[in-house]
Short mmCIF file of N, CA and C in Angstrom, two decimals:
data_model
loop_
_atom_site.label_atom_id
_atom_site.label_comp_id
_atom_site.label_asym_id
_atom_site.label_seq_id
_atom_site.Cartn_x
_atom_site.Cartn_y
_atom_site.Cartn_z
N UNK A 24 0.85 -1.17 0.00
CA UNK A 24 0.00 0.00 0.00
C UNK A 24 0.90 1.24 0.00
N UNK A 25 0.51 2.24 -0.74
CA UNK A 25 1.30 3.47 -0.84
C UNK A 25 0.97 4.40 0.32
N UNK A 26 1.99 4.95 0.95
CA UNK A 26 1.78 5.91 2.03
C UNK A 26 1.75 7.31 1.45
N UNK A 27 0.84 8.13 1.94
CA UNK A 27 0.74 9.50 1.47
C UNK A 27 1.36 10.44 2.49
N UNK A 28 2.09 11.40 2.00
CA UNK A 28 2.70 12.39 2.87
C UNK A 28 1.62 13.36 3.35
N UNK A 29 1.66 13.68 4.63
CA UNK A 29 0.73 14.66 5.17
C UNK A 29 1.15 16.04 4.69
N UNK A 30 0.24 16.75 4.08
CA UNK A 30 0.54 18.09 3.60
C UNK A 30 0.41 19.07 4.75
N UNK A 31 1.40 19.92 4.90
CA UNK A 31 1.43 20.89 5.99
C UNK A 31 1.44 22.30 5.43
N UNK A 32 0.89 23.24 6.15
CA UNK A 32 0.91 24.63 5.67
C UNK A 32 2.30 25.25 5.87
N UNK A 33 2.59 26.25 5.05
CA UNK A 33 3.79 27.07 5.23
C UNK A 33 3.39 28.24 6.13
N UNK A 34 4.11 28.43 7.21
CA UNK A 34 3.80 29.49 8.16
C UNK A 34 4.97 30.47 8.20
N UNK A 35 4.67 31.76 8.04
CA UNK A 35 5.72 32.77 7.89
C UNK A 35 5.43 33.97 8.78
N UNK A 36 6.38 34.33 9.61
CA UNK A 36 6.23 35.52 10.45
C UNK A 36 7.31 36.55 10.14
N UNK A 37 7.96 36.44 8.98
CA UNK A 37 9.05 37.36 8.64
C UNK A 37 8.56 38.77 8.35
N UNK A 38 7.26 38.95 8.16
CA UNK A 38 6.70 40.28 7.89
C UNK A 38 5.90 40.79 9.09
N UNK A 39 6.24 40.31 10.27
CA UNK A 39 5.53 40.68 11.49
C UNK A 39 5.37 42.18 11.59
N UNK A 40 4.19 42.66 11.90
CA UNK A 40 3.04 42.02 12.54
C UNK A 40 2.03 41.41 11.57
N UNK A 41 2.46 41.11 10.36
CA UNK A 41 1.61 40.37 9.43
C UNK A 41 2.11 38.93 9.41
N UNK A 42 1.31 38.03 9.92
CA UNK A 42 1.64 36.60 9.92
C UNK A 42 0.92 35.96 8.74
N UNK A 43 1.60 35.02 8.09
CA UNK A 43 1.06 34.42 6.87
C UNK A 43 1.06 32.91 6.99
N UNK A 44 -0.07 32.31 6.64
CA UNK A 44 -0.18 30.85 6.55
C UNK A 44 -0.63 30.52 5.14
N UNK A 45 0.13 29.67 4.46
CA UNK A 45 -0.19 29.28 3.08
C UNK A 45 -0.41 27.77 3.02
N UNK A 46 -1.55 27.39 2.49
CA UNK A 46 -1.86 25.97 2.25
C UNK A 46 -1.97 25.79 0.74
N UNK A 47 -1.01 25.09 0.17
CA UNK A 47 -1.00 24.91 -1.28
C UNK A 47 -1.86 23.74 -1.74
N UNK A 48 -2.34 22.96 -0.80
CA UNK A 48 -3.23 21.84 -1.09
C UNK A 48 -4.20 21.70 0.08
N UNK A 49 -5.21 20.88 -0.11
CA UNK A 49 -6.18 20.66 0.98
C UNK A 49 -5.45 20.07 2.18
N UNK A 50 -5.68 20.65 3.34
CA UNK A 50 -5.04 20.18 4.56
C UNK A 50 -5.92 19.16 5.27
N UNK A 51 -5.30 18.13 5.77
CA UNK A 51 -5.98 17.18 6.63
C UNK A 51 -5.94 17.69 8.05
N UNK A 52 -6.39 16.86 8.97
CA UNK A 52 -6.43 17.26 10.38
C UNK A 52 -5.05 17.63 10.90
N UNK A 53 -4.01 16.89 10.50
CA UNK A 53 -2.65 17.20 10.98
C UNK A 53 -2.18 18.56 10.48
N UNK A 54 -2.47 18.87 9.22
CA UNK A 54 -2.08 20.17 8.68
C UNK A 54 -2.81 21.31 9.35
N UNK A 55 -4.10 21.15 9.58
CA UNK A 55 -4.88 22.18 10.26
C UNK A 55 -4.37 22.35 11.69
N UNK A 56 -4.09 21.23 12.35
CA UNK A 56 -3.57 21.28 13.72
C UNK A 56 -2.24 22.03 13.77
N UNK A 57 -1.34 21.77 12.82
CA UNK A 57 -0.06 22.48 12.78
C UNK A 57 -0.28 23.97 12.58
N UNK A 58 -1.19 24.35 11.68
CA UNK A 58 -1.49 25.77 11.49
C UNK A 58 -2.01 26.42 12.76
N UNK A 59 -2.89 25.72 13.47
CA UNK A 59 -3.41 26.25 14.74
C UNK A 59 -2.32 26.34 15.79
N UNK A 60 -1.44 25.34 15.84
CA UNK A 60 -0.32 25.39 16.78
C UNK A 60 0.55 26.62 16.52
N UNK A 61 0.77 26.92 15.25
CA UNK A 61 1.59 28.08 14.89
C UNK A 61 0.91 29.38 15.30
N UNK A 62 -0.39 29.50 15.05
CA UNK A 62 -1.11 30.70 15.46
C UNK A 62 -1.05 30.84 16.98
N UNK A 63 -1.19 29.75 17.71
CA UNK A 63 -1.08 29.83 19.17
C UNK A 63 0.31 30.27 19.60
N UNK A 64 1.33 29.82 18.89
CA UNK A 64 2.69 30.26 19.20
C UNK A 64 2.83 31.77 18.95
N UNK A 65 2.22 32.26 17.88
CA UNK A 65 2.26 33.70 17.61
C UNK A 65 1.50 34.46 18.69
N UNK A 66 0.38 33.92 19.14
CA UNK A 66 -0.37 34.57 20.22
C UNK A 66 0.45 34.65 21.50
N UNK A 67 1.29 33.67 21.72
CA UNK A 67 2.12 33.64 22.94
C UNK A 67 3.14 34.78 22.98
N UNK A 68 3.42 35.40 21.82
CA UNK A 68 4.30 36.58 21.80
C UNK A 68 3.66 37.75 22.54
N UNK A 69 2.34 37.69 22.69
CA UNK A 69 1.56 38.75 23.34
C UNK A 69 1.78 40.10 22.68
N UNK A 70 1.80 40.09 21.35
CA UNK A 70 1.91 41.31 20.56
C UNK A 70 0.84 41.25 19.47
N UNK A 71 0.19 42.37 19.19
CA UNK A 71 -0.87 42.37 18.18
C UNK A 71 -0.34 42.06 16.78
N UNK A 72 -1.16 41.35 16.02
CA UNK A 72 -0.80 41.01 14.65
C UNK A 72 -2.06 40.74 13.83
N UNK A 73 -1.87 40.68 12.52
CA UNK A 73 -2.94 40.33 11.59
C UNK A 73 -2.53 39.04 10.89
N UNK A 74 -3.52 38.27 10.46
CA UNK A 74 -3.26 36.97 9.84
C UNK A 74 -3.75 36.96 8.40
N UNK A 75 -2.85 36.60 7.50
CA UNK A 75 -3.18 36.39 6.09
C UNK A 75 -3.16 34.89 5.85
N UNK A 76 -4.32 34.32 5.58
CA UNK A 76 -4.46 32.88 5.34
C UNK A 76 -4.73 32.67 3.86
N UNK A 77 -3.80 32.02 3.18
CA UNK A 77 -3.92 31.78 1.75
C UNK A 77 -4.13 30.30 1.51
N UNK A 78 -5.24 29.96 0.88
CA UNK A 78 -5.55 28.57 0.56
C UNK A 78 -5.67 28.44 -0.95
N UNK A 79 -4.62 27.94 -1.58
CA UNK A 79 -4.60 27.83 -3.03
C UNK A 79 -5.61 26.82 -3.54
N UNK A 80 -5.92 25.83 -2.72
CA UNK A 80 -6.82 24.76 -3.14
C UNK A 80 -8.28 25.18 -3.12
N UNK A 81 -8.65 25.94 -2.14
CA UNK A 81 -10.05 26.29 -1.95
C UNK A 81 -10.32 26.42 -0.48
N UNK A 82 -11.46 25.92 -0.02
CA UNK A 82 -11.82 26.09 1.39
C UNK A 82 -10.73 25.56 2.32
N UNK A 83 -10.15 26.42 3.18
CA UNK A 83 -9.08 25.96 4.05
C UNK A 83 -9.55 24.93 5.08
N UNK A 84 -10.83 24.95 5.40
CA UNK A 84 -11.35 24.00 6.39
C UNK A 84 -12.31 23.01 5.76
N UNK A 85 -12.60 23.18 4.49
CA UNK A 85 -13.57 22.35 3.79
C UNK A 85 -14.86 22.29 4.59
N UNK A 86 -15.59 21.24 4.44
CA UNK A 86 -16.82 21.07 5.22
C UNK A 86 -16.70 19.84 6.10
N UNK A 87 -15.50 19.54 6.52
CA UNK A 87 -15.24 18.39 7.38
C UNK A 87 -15.69 18.75 8.80
N UNK A 88 -16.76 18.12 9.26
CA UNK A 88 -17.33 18.46 10.57
C UNK A 88 -16.33 18.24 11.70
N UNK A 89 -15.54 17.19 11.62
CA UNK A 89 -14.57 16.92 12.69
C UNK A 89 -13.50 18.00 12.75
N UNK A 90 -13.02 18.44 11.58
CA UNK A 90 -12.00 19.50 11.55
C UNK A 90 -12.60 20.81 12.03
N UNK A 91 -13.81 21.14 11.58
CA UNK A 91 -14.45 22.37 12.04
C UNK A 91 -14.66 22.35 13.55
N UNK A 92 -15.03 21.20 14.10
CA UNK A 92 -15.22 21.08 15.55
C UNK A 92 -13.89 21.28 16.28
N UNK A 93 -12.81 20.71 15.73
CA UNK A 93 -11.49 20.89 16.35
C UNK A 93 -11.09 22.36 16.33
N UNK A 94 -11.30 23.02 15.19
CA UNK A 94 -10.95 24.44 15.08
C UNK A 94 -11.77 25.26 16.06
N UNK A 95 -13.06 25.01 16.14
CA UNK A 95 -13.92 25.74 17.08
C UNK A 95 -13.46 25.53 18.52
N UNK A 96 -13.08 24.31 18.85
CA UNK A 96 -12.61 24.02 20.21
C UNK A 96 -11.32 24.79 20.50
N UNK A 97 -10.39 24.78 19.55
CA UNK A 97 -9.12 25.48 19.76
C UNK A 97 -9.34 26.99 19.85
N UNK A 98 -10.28 27.52 19.07
CA UNK A 98 -10.61 28.95 19.15
C UNK A 98 -11.15 29.24 20.55
N UNK A 99 -12.03 28.37 21.05
CA UNK A 99 -12.58 28.56 22.39
C UNK A 99 -11.51 28.58 23.46
N UNK A 100 -10.54 27.70 23.35
CA UNK A 100 -9.45 27.63 24.33
C UNK A 100 -8.60 28.90 24.29
N UNK A 101 -8.35 29.41 23.09
CA UNK A 101 -7.47 30.58 22.92
C UNK A 101 -8.25 31.89 22.83
N UNK A 102 -9.53 31.86 23.13
CA UNK A 102 -10.41 33.02 22.92
C UNK A 102 -9.85 34.34 23.46
N UNK A 103 -9.40 34.35 24.69
CA UNK A 103 -8.92 35.60 25.29
C UNK A 103 -7.71 36.15 24.53
N UNK A 104 -6.74 35.31 24.24
CA UNK A 104 -5.56 35.76 23.50
C UNK A 104 -5.92 36.18 22.09
N UNK A 105 -6.83 35.46 21.45
CA UNK A 105 -7.27 35.83 20.10
C UNK A 105 -7.84 37.24 20.10
N UNK A 106 -8.70 37.54 21.05
CA UNK A 106 -9.34 38.86 21.09
C UNK A 106 -8.36 39.97 21.45
N UNK A 107 -7.34 39.64 22.21
CA UNK A 107 -6.35 40.66 22.60
C UNK A 107 -5.31 40.92 21.52
N UNK A 108 -4.89 39.87 20.81
CA UNK A 108 -3.72 40.02 19.95
C UNK A 108 -3.96 39.81 18.46
N UNK A 109 -4.95 39.03 18.06
CA UNK A 109 -5.22 38.83 16.63
C UNK A 109 -6.22 39.90 16.20
N UNK A 110 -5.73 40.88 15.46
CA UNK A 110 -6.54 42.05 15.12
C UNK A 110 -7.52 41.80 13.98
N UNK A 111 -7.18 40.91 13.07
CA UNK A 111 -8.05 40.63 11.93
C UNK A 111 -7.45 39.55 11.05
N UNK A 112 -8.31 38.98 10.22
CA UNK A 112 -7.91 37.87 9.35
C UNK A 112 -8.39 38.16 7.93
N UNK A 113 -7.50 37.95 6.97
CA UNK A 113 -7.87 37.96 5.55
C UNK A 113 -7.64 36.56 5.02
N UNK A 114 -8.66 36.01 4.37
CA UNK A 114 -8.58 34.66 3.82
C UNK A 114 -8.60 34.79 2.30
N UNK A 115 -7.62 34.16 1.65
CA UNK A 115 -7.54 34.19 0.19
C UNK A 115 -7.85 32.79 -0.33
N UNK A 116 -8.88 32.71 -1.17
CA UNK A 116 -9.29 31.44 -1.77
C UNK A 116 -9.68 31.71 -3.22
N UNK A 117 -9.72 30.67 -4.06
CA UNK A 117 -10.23 30.85 -5.41
C UNK A 117 -11.66 31.40 -5.37
N UNK A 118 -11.98 32.29 -6.28
CA UNK A 118 -13.29 32.95 -6.28
C UNK A 118 -14.45 31.96 -6.26
N UNK A 119 -14.29 30.84 -6.95
CA UNK A 119 -15.38 29.86 -7.03
C UNK A 119 -15.71 29.23 -5.69
N UNK A 120 -14.81 29.33 -4.72
CA UNK A 120 -15.04 28.69 -3.42
C UNK A 120 -15.39 29.69 -2.32
N UNK A 121 -15.44 30.97 -2.64
CA UNK A 121 -15.63 32.01 -1.62
C UNK A 121 -16.91 31.82 -0.81
N UNK A 122 -18.02 31.48 -1.45
CA UNK A 122 -19.27 31.31 -0.70
C UNK A 122 -19.19 30.17 0.30
N UNK A 123 -18.61 29.05 -0.11
CA UNK A 123 -18.44 27.92 0.81
C UNK A 123 -17.54 28.26 1.97
N UNK A 124 -16.48 29.01 1.69
CA UNK A 124 -15.56 29.44 2.75
C UNK A 124 -16.28 30.35 3.72
N UNK A 125 -17.05 31.28 3.19
CA UNK A 125 -17.81 32.21 4.03
C UNK A 125 -18.75 31.44 4.96
N UNK A 126 -19.42 30.42 4.43
CA UNK A 126 -20.34 29.62 5.25
C UNK A 126 -19.59 28.84 6.33
N UNK A 127 -18.43 28.26 5.97
CA UNK A 127 -17.64 27.52 6.96
C UNK A 127 -17.16 28.44 8.07
N UNK A 128 -16.63 29.59 7.70
CA UNK A 128 -16.09 30.52 8.69
C UNK A 128 -17.18 31.11 9.57
N UNK A 129 -18.39 31.25 9.03
CA UNK A 129 -19.50 31.79 9.82
C UNK A 129 -19.86 30.87 10.98
N UNK A 130 -19.50 29.59 10.88
CA UNK A 130 -19.81 28.64 11.96
C UNK A 130 -18.78 28.66 13.07
N UNK A 131 -17.72 29.44 12.89
CA UNK A 131 -16.66 29.50 13.91
C UNK A 131 -16.83 30.74 14.77
N UNK A 132 -16.49 30.65 16.04
CA UNK A 132 -16.64 31.80 16.95
C UNK A 132 -15.51 32.82 16.80
N UNK A 133 -15.38 33.38 15.61
CA UNK A 133 -14.36 34.40 15.35
C UNK A 133 -15.03 35.76 15.41
N UNK A 134 -14.80 36.48 16.46
CA UNK A 134 -15.44 37.78 16.64
C UNK A 134 -14.40 38.86 16.42
N UNK A 135 -14.01 39.02 15.14
CA UNK A 135 -12.99 40.00 14.77
C UNK A 135 -13.18 40.31 13.29
N UNK A 136 -12.56 41.37 12.80
CA UNK A 136 -12.65 41.66 11.37
C UNK A 136 -12.10 40.49 10.56
N UNK A 137 -12.88 40.06 9.57
CA UNK A 137 -12.48 38.95 8.72
C UNK A 137 -13.05 39.20 7.34
N UNK A 138 -12.21 39.14 6.34
CA UNK A 138 -12.65 39.34 4.96
C UNK A 138 -12.12 38.21 4.09
N UNK A 139 -12.83 37.93 3.01
CA UNK A 139 -12.43 36.89 2.06
C UNK A 139 -12.08 37.56 0.74
N UNK A 140 -10.96 37.14 0.16
CA UNK A 140 -10.46 37.71 -1.08
C UNK A 140 -10.09 36.59 -2.04
N UNK A 141 -9.96 36.94 -3.33
CA UNK A 141 -9.46 35.95 -4.29
C UNK A 141 -8.07 36.29 -4.80
N UNK A 142 -7.47 37.35 -4.29
CA UNK A 142 -6.11 37.76 -4.66
C UNK A 142 -5.36 38.16 -3.39
N UNK A 143 -4.16 37.60 -3.22
CA UNK A 143 -3.36 37.88 -2.02
C UNK A 143 -2.97 39.35 -1.88
N UNK A 144 -2.58 40.05 -2.96
CA UNK A 144 -2.21 41.46 -2.78
C UNK A 144 -3.35 42.31 -2.22
N UNK A 145 -4.58 42.04 -2.66
CA UNK A 145 -5.73 42.79 -2.14
C UNK A 145 -5.95 42.49 -0.66
N UNK A 146 -5.77 41.23 -0.29
CA UNK A 146 -5.94 40.83 1.11
C UNK A 146 -4.88 41.49 1.99
N UNK A 147 -3.63 41.47 1.53
CA UNK A 147 -2.54 42.08 2.30
C UNK A 147 -2.76 43.58 2.43
N UNK A 148 -3.21 44.22 1.35
CA UNK A 148 -3.47 45.66 1.40
C UNK A 148 -4.58 45.97 2.42
N UNK A 149 -5.64 45.17 2.41
CA UNK A 149 -6.73 45.37 3.37
C UNK A 149 -6.22 45.23 4.80
N UNK A 150 -5.43 44.19 5.06
CA UNK A 150 -4.89 44.00 6.41
C UNK A 150 -4.00 45.16 6.83
N UNK A 151 -3.14 45.61 5.91
CA UNK A 151 -2.22 46.70 6.25
C UNK A 151 -2.96 48.02 6.48
N UNK A 152 -3.90 48.34 5.59
CA UNK A 152 -4.59 49.64 5.66
C UNK A 152 -5.74 49.67 6.66
N UNK A 153 -6.51 48.60 6.73
CA UNK A 153 -7.72 48.61 7.55
C UNK A 153 -7.55 47.99 8.93
N UNK A 154 -6.54 47.19 9.11
CA UNK A 154 -6.35 46.50 10.39
C UNK A 154 -5.09 46.98 11.11
N UNK A 155 -3.95 46.88 10.45
CA UNK A 155 -2.69 47.22 11.12
C UNK A 155 -2.51 48.73 11.29
N UNK A 156 -2.74 49.51 10.24
CA UNK A 156 -2.52 50.97 10.32
C UNK A 156 -3.34 51.63 11.43
N UNK A 157 -4.65 51.33 11.56
CA UNK A 157 -5.41 51.95 12.65
C UNK A 157 -4.88 51.58 14.05
N UNK A 158 -4.18 50.45 14.14
CA UNK A 158 -3.59 50.03 15.43
C UNK A 158 -2.18 50.59 15.61
N UNK A 159 -1.75 51.44 14.66
CA UNK A 159 -0.42 52.03 14.74
C UNK A 159 0.68 51.07 14.37
N UNK A 160 0.35 50.03 13.59
CA UNK A 160 1.33 49.01 13.20
C UNK A 160 1.55 49.05 11.69
N UNK A 161 2.75 48.67 11.27
CA UNK A 161 3.08 48.64 9.85
C UNK A 161 4.08 47.52 9.60
N UNK A 162 4.16 47.10 8.35
CA UNK A 162 5.19 46.14 7.96
C UNK A 162 6.17 46.85 7.05
N UNK A 163 7.41 46.37 7.03
CA UNK A 163 8.43 47.01 6.21
C UNK A 163 8.22 46.74 4.73
N UNK A 164 7.93 45.51 4.38
CA UNK A 164 7.74 45.15 2.98
C UNK A 164 7.04 43.80 2.90
N UNK A 165 6.60 43.49 1.70
CA UNK A 165 6.00 42.18 1.45
C UNK A 165 6.69 41.53 0.29
#
């Protein structure tokens, strides 16, 4: 039997306070868990930041009930830190999947600015101008 490699997201904080998570393929539970672990590590810095989530495949969480439940549970555990330090989220997905992504994200207890885009530059611009700048934060370059 052929073993399949678990696909993991690329997580980048080199443009802090803009943190970036890129999923180039559909993530399984392990990939989603790693992404959440990374966000929790960023929250532990106790410094405000914005999150750019890029999902080249489509819905970053799909409609997998078990994965959505895990994400909701982890959000609940980190709720206080999320509200204090994660200023906003921009999600980039192919345009054809935007409605499904919006429905999936609406089921999560994310009470912060969140927008869905189909182009990463537009998402980054929104985060920089609408989220980071009003908080007195900026990034050097992208």
